[in-house]
Amino acid sequence: MKKLLTSLCACLLLVGLSGCSDASADISDGNKVLMKIGNSTVTKEDMYVSLTNYGSITPLINAVTEKIVEKEVPITDDMYDEAKEAIEATKKYFGEKWDEYLKDSLGYDSEEAYINERVIFTVRAERLSKKYIKENYKALDTKYRPMKVQILEAESKEKAEQALKAIKDGATFEDAIKSYGKDTTYKGSIELIHSDSTTPKVVFTTARSMDNGKLSAILEDANTNAYYIVKMIEADSTKFKEDAINSLAQINEIADEAFIHYLTKYDFKIYDVTFYNLLKEQKEEYLVNN
Amino acid sequence: MYDDLFKTIGNDLLYASFERLVANAAVETTKDLEQQAKQLSESAYANISQSYGSSTDAFISQQLNSLGYKGVDEFETYWLDYLKVQEITKAYYEKDIDKYIASLIKDQQARLVSHILVTMEDSEKPTEDEMKKVKEIETALANGTSFEDVAKKHSADGSAQNGGKLGYVDKNTNFVKEFLDASLKAETGVVTDWVKTEFGWHKILVTSTSAEDMKKDKDLRDSIYSAIETAQPKIRYTIMWEKANELKIEFPDKEIKEKLMKIMEIEE
């Protein structure tokens, strides 16, 4: 008999696990025949071997995440609204073929089943990261320094100078960009930036020492030969904390950090060698207790 | 945790196990099948290694793992199982091949298509040399040279050696849109005007929409089987389920049977 694969000891009960600190716990009913033709059979153990050979850690991570969100993120009514909103773009894309896509490609009989069995899980997983960010906001704010700014990009120093003059003379960022700037990335609206966003380094570094309402001098990005002007709108991220949390939640490094935090909290251990090797190869940092 | 994982990825693996069980019970492993599986495995390995180089084994293992195989060591076994399933499905189609071909003609606009291609850097701006080829082809066709002979002499792709024959085409065929649209609109036996695609300019000829022609050319069979499966994506489930029942499959666990039937959308 194979060992059961993982345990989230202490708090999380695993189906089929005879004791959560017992590394030699067995899969229950391994010899149970699931289907049979003549003398050939497929047993529960055969399926177990296939599951452990699956090759991707994603299903394992999802299964573990489900256990964690059960403990950390209770389902609330507003999650259903968020879930419906989350699938709206996909529904629109498929139009009349949405039901067909739902059934044939996603494998759900109804939208309700898809939301309940899949989308709500995604919403809860996202909220798990946000919960971690809220609880550790001060440290993450210091590290990632979210700010609200306006940015103007120009292709030459001369155009940047003209733009700066126009802004100082009272033009809006939008108008200055239309007249002198390049609007492919920045169109003059208020941007939420942080140290992990794609903002040019010179813009972020300059902005982090600016006060609200202040306008920078002309900044040059030596790597791209582009010129920038930045205006600080709000330097204190506690004034737009919800937006900042939503933005920080998109950072993979933070999502990983959050997941590791909860794996540690629930004493995550891997007993199965196949899954252990897969995690070691693909996500070693998740092996928090091995 | 087993049950949690089974819930997430179990459907695919359960169906894969079912299909392997049925295929192996239904089709005996012969030396010929083993030889074919070996050849397919070697050829696929060589193709994959062109893209994946030293990661080929890891890539194949990953793909096989997701189908319930242990890894690259079972690559030949995978192909053997594949051939067995093919044998079952082909036999099923052949029983009613007339019906399937008729349905493909009626519902999917099935036809046999040939073409002549003049490759171009930019089909909107042909060069002088490219236009010279266009004129040569137009003249040859106008002078009564058969489409097949003109294709053999002038067409610029691999189909030239077969007189431009592309074989079976229907509305689901994976061709560039302009070419497919023109092929579906073309009248049988009438050479089209030039059709511009990203590859260049094409003359297209629908050589037949006759069920008899499609049936008698055995080289078309694999395309026809694929077309049946594209038009009826669930047919493989029906075939394997019927075969399983013929072999008197047993499900000691009623829930497993129900789960499989749900995956396959089979109703009793």
Short mmCIF file of N, CA, C and O in Angstrom, two decimals, chain A residues 207-263:
data_model
loop_
_atom_site.label_atom_id
_atom_site.label_comp_id
_atom_site.label_asym_id
_atom_site.label_seq_id
_atom_site.Cartn_x
_atom_site.Cartn_y
_atom_site.Cartn_z
N ALA A 207 9.88 59.14 -7.65
CA ALA A 207 8.57 59.34 -7.03
C ALA A 207 8.58 59.02 -5.53
O ALA A 207 7.92 59.72 -4.75
N ARG A 208 9.34 58.02 -5.14
CA ARG A 208 9.27 57.60 -3.73
C ARG A 208 9.76 58.68 -2.75
O ARG A 208 9.49 58.60 -1.56
N SER A 209 10.48 59.70 -3.27
CA SER A 209 10.91 60.76 -2.34
C SER A 209 10.13 62.05 -2.58
O SER A 209 10.50 63.12 -2.10
N MET A 210 9.02 61.96 -3.34
CA MET A 210 8.23 63.17 -3.63
C MET A 210 7.04 63.31 -2.68
O MET A 210 6.48 62.32 -2.22
N ASP A 211 6.65 64.55 -2.46
CA ASP A 211 5.45 64.82 -1.64
C ASP A 211 4.23 64.98 -2.54
O ASP A 211 4.37 65.25 -3.74
N ASN A 212 3.06 64.88 -1.93
CA ASN A 212 1.81 65.02 -2.70
C ASN A 212 1.77 66.35 -3.47
O ASN A 212 2.13 67.40 -2.93
N GLY A 213 1.33 66.29 -4.73
CA GLY A 213 1.16 67.49 -5.54
C GLY A 213 2.42 67.97 -6.24
O GLY A 213 2.36 68.85 -7.09
N LYS A 214 3.55 67.39 -5.86
CA LYS A 214 4.83 67.86 -6.45
C LYS A 214 5.05 67.27 -7.85
O LYS A 214 4.61 66.15 -8.15
N LEU A 215 5.76 68.05 -8.65
CA LEU A 215 6.06 67.66 -10.03
C LEU A 215 7.57 67.42 -10.13
O LEU A 215 8.35 68.19 -9.58
N SER A 216 7.97 66.36 -10.81
CA SER A 216 9.41 66.07 -10.93
C SER A 216 10.03 66.96 -12.01
O SER A 216 9.32 67.57 -12.82
N ALA A 217 11.34 66.94 -12.06
CA ALA A 217 12.06 67.52 -13.21
C ALA A 217 11.97 66.50 -14.34
O ALA A 217 11.31 65.46 -14.19
N ILE A 218 12.63 66.75 -15.45
CA ILE A 218 12.62 65.77 -16.55
C ILE A 218 13.55 64.62 -16.18
O ILE A 218 14.70 64.84 -15.78
N LEU A 219 13.02 63.41 -16.32
CA LEU A 219 13.79 62.22 -15.95
C LEU A 219 14.15 61.46 -17.22
O LEU A 219 13.30 61.29 -18.10
N GLU A 220 15.37 60.99 -17.29
CA GLU A 220 15.76 60.24 -18.49
C GLU A 220 16.01 58.78 -18.14
O GLU A 220 16.71 58.47 -17.17
N ASP A 221 15.40 57.87 -18.93
CA ASP A 221 15.69 56.45 -18.76
C ASP A 221 16.79 56.13 -19.78
O ASP A 221 16.53 56.03 -20.99
N ALA A 222 18.01 55.94 -19.27
CA ALA A 222 19.17 55.74 -20.16
C ALA A 222 19.04 54.44 -20.97
O ALA A 222 19.60 54.32 -22.05
N ASN A 223 18.27 53.48 -20.44
CA ASN A 223 18.14 52.19 -21.16
C ASN A 223 17.28 52.31 -22.40
O ASN A 223 17.49 51.62 -23.39
N THR A 224 16.24 53.17 -22.33
CA THR A 224 15.29 53.23 -23.46
C THR A 224 15.33 54.57 -24.19
O THR A 224 14.61 54.74 -25.18
N ASN A 225 16.15 55.49 -23.68
CA ASN A 225 16.21 56.86 -24.24
C ASN A 225 14.86 57.56 -24.21
O ASN A 225 14.58 58.42 -25.05
N ALA A 226 14.03 57.19 -23.27
CA ALA A 226 12.73 57.86 -23.12
C ALA A 226 12.85 58.88 -21.98
O ALA A 226 13.70 58.74 -21.09
N TYR A 227 11.97 59.90 -22.04
CA TYR A 227 12.00 60.95 -21.02
C TYR A 227 10.66 60.96 -20.28
O TYR A 227 9.61 60.69 -20.89
N TYR A 228 10.71 61.23 -18.99
CA TYR A 228 9.48 61.15 -18.18
C TYR A 228 9.32 62.38 -17.29
O TYR A 228 10.30 63.01 -16.88
N ILE A 229 8.05 62.66 -17.00
CA ILE A 229 7.72 63.65 -15.96
C ILE A 229 6.73 62.93 -15.05
O ILE A 229 5.81 62.23 -15.55
N VAL A 230 6.91 63.05 -13.76
CA VAL A 230 5.99 62.38 -12.84
C VAL A 230 5.42 63.38 -11.84
O VAL A 230 6.13 64.28 -11.39
N LYS A 231 4.13 63.21 -11.53
CA LYS A 231 3.50 64.06 -10.51
C LYS A 231 2.96 63.15 -9.41
O LYS A 231 2.28 62.14 -9.69
N MET A 232 3.31 63.48 -8.16
CA MET A 232 2.83 62.66 -7.05
C MET A 232 1.40 63.05 -6.70
O MET A 232 1.11 64.21 -6.40
N ILE A 233 0.52 62.08 -6.74
CA ILE A 233 -0.88 62.33 -6.36
C ILE A 233 -1.10 61.95 -4.90
O ILE A 233 -1.64 62.73 -4.11
N GLU A 234 -0.66 60.73 -4.53
CA GLU A 234 -0.83 60.33 -3.13
C GLU A 234 0.33 59.40 -2.74
O GLU A 234 0.45 58.29 -3.28
N ALA A 235 1.15 59.88 -1.85
CA ALA A 235 2.32 59.10 -1.45
C ALA A 235 2.01 58.14 -0.30
O ALA A 235 2.72 57.15 -0.10
N ASP A 236 0.93 58.42 0.43
CA ASP A 236 0.59 57.59 1.59
C ASP A 236 -0.43 56.52 1.18
O ASP A 236 -1.61 56.81 0.99
N SER A 237 0.02 55.28 1.08
CA SER A 237 -0.86 54.23 0.54
C SER A 237 -2.00 53.86 1.49
O SER A 237 -2.94 53.19 1.08
N THR A 238 -1.91 54.28 2.76
CA THR A 238 -3.03 53.96 3.65
C THR A 238 -4.28 54.75 3.24
O THR A 238 -5.39 54.42 3.65
N LYS A 239 -4.08 55.77 2.39
CA LYS A 239 -5.23 56.57 1.91
C LYS A 239 -5.97 55.85 0.78
O LYS A 239 -7.06 56.25 0.40
N PHE A 240 -5.31 54.84 0.20
CA PHE A 240 -6.00 54.05 -0.85
C PHE A 240 -5.69 52.57 -0.63
O PHE A 240 -5.32 51.83 -1.53
N LYS A 241 -5.86 52.18 0.63
CA LYS A 241 -5.40 50.85 1.05
C LYS A 241 -6.03 49.69 0.25
O LYS A 241 -5.35 48.75 -0.13
N GLU A 242 -7.35 49.78 0.00
CA GLU A 242 -8.00 48.67 -0.72
C GLU A 242 -7.41 48.50 -2.12
O GLU A 242 -7.12 47.38 -2.56
N ASP A 243 -7.23 49.64 -2.81
CA ASP A 243 -6.62 49.59 -4.15
C ASP A 243 -5.20 49.02 -4.07
O ASP A 243 -4.78 48.22 -4.91
N ALA A 244 -4.48 49.46 -3.05
CA ALA A 244 -3.09 49.00 -2.90
C ALA A 244 -3.05 47.49 -2.65
O ALA A 244 -2.25 46.76 -3.24
N ILE A 245 -3.97 47.02 -1.80
CA ILE A 245 -4.00 45.57 -1.51
C ILE A 245 -4.32 44.78 -2.79
O ILE A 245 -3.67 43.78 -3.10
N ASN A 246 -5.31 45.27 -3.55
CA ASN A 246 -5.65 44.59 -4.80
C ASN A 246 -4.46 44.54 -5.75
O ASN A 246 -4.23 43.54 -6.42
N SER A 247 -3.71 45.64 -5.78
CA SER A 247 -2.57 45.69 -6.67
C SER A 247 -1.43 44.78 -6.18
O SER A 247 -0.83 44.04 -6.97
N LEU A 248 -1.18 44.82 -4.90
CA LEU A 248 -0.10 43.98 -4.34
C LEU A 248 -0.43 42.49 -4.48
O LEU A 248 0.46 41.66 -4.64
N ALA A 249 -1.74 42.18 -4.45
CA ALA A 249 -2.15 40.77 -4.56
C ALA A 249 -1.80 40.17 -5.93
O ALA A 249 -1.79 38.96 -6.08
N GLN A 250 -1.52 41.03 -6.89
CA GLN A 250 -1.16 40.53 -8.23
C GLN A 250 0.32 40.17 -8.33
O GLN A 250 0.77 39.63 -9.33
N ILE A 251 1.08 40.48 -7.29
CA ILE A 251 2.52 40.22 -7.34
C ILE A 251 2.78 38.76 -6.96
O ILE A 251 2.43 38.31 -5.86
N ASN A 252 3.38 38.01 -7.87
CA ASN A 252 3.61 36.58 -7.63
C ASN A 252 4.43 36.32 -6.37
O ASN A 252 4.17 35.38 -5.63
N GLU A 253 5.42 37.17 -6.16
CA GLU A 253 6.30 36.98 -5.00
C GLU A 253 5.49 37.06 -3.70
O GLU A 253 5.71 36.28 -2.77
N ILE A 254 4.52 37.98 -3.67
CA ILE A 254 3.70 38.11 -2.45
C ILE A 254 2.75 36.92 -2.33
O ILE A 254 2.55 36.38 -1.24
N ALA A 255 2.17 36.49 -3.47
CA ALA A 255 1.26 35.34 -3.43
C ALA A 255 2.00 34.11 -2.90
O ALA A 255 1.47 33.35 -2.07
N ASP A 256 3.23 33.94 -3.34
CA ASP A 256 4.05 32.81 -2.86
C ASP A 256 4.34 32.94 -1.37
O ASP A 256 4.25 31.98 -0.61
N GLU A 257 4.71 34.17 -1.00
CA GLU A 257 5.04 34.45 0.41
C GLU A 257 3.83 34.14 1.30
O GLU A 257 3.96 33.53 2.36
N ALA A 258 2.65 34.55 0.81
CA ALA A 258 1.42 34.32 1.57
C ALA A 258 1.16 32.82 1.70
O ALA A 258 0.83 32.31 2.78
N PHE A 259 1.30 32.10 0.58
CA PHE A 259 1.02 30.67 0.60
C PHE A 259 1.98 29.95 1.56
O PHE A 259 1.57 29.09 2.34
N ILE A 260 3.25 30.35 1.51
CA ILE A 260 4.24 29.73 2.40
C ILE A 260 3.88 30.01 3.87
O ILE A 260 3.99 29.15 4.73
N HIS A 261 3.39 31.22 4.10
CA HIS A 261 2.98 31.59 5.47
C HIS A 261 1.90 30.62 5.99
O HIS A 261 1.98 30.12 7.11
N TYR A 262 0.90 30.34 5.11
CA TYR A 262 -0.19 29.46 5.57
C TYR A 262 0.25 27.99 5.61
O TYR A 262 -0.22 27.24 6.46
N LEU A 263 1.16 27.60 4.72
CA LEU A 263 1.68 26.23 4.79
C LEU A 263 2.40 26.03 6.11
O LEU A 263 2.26 24.99 6.77
#
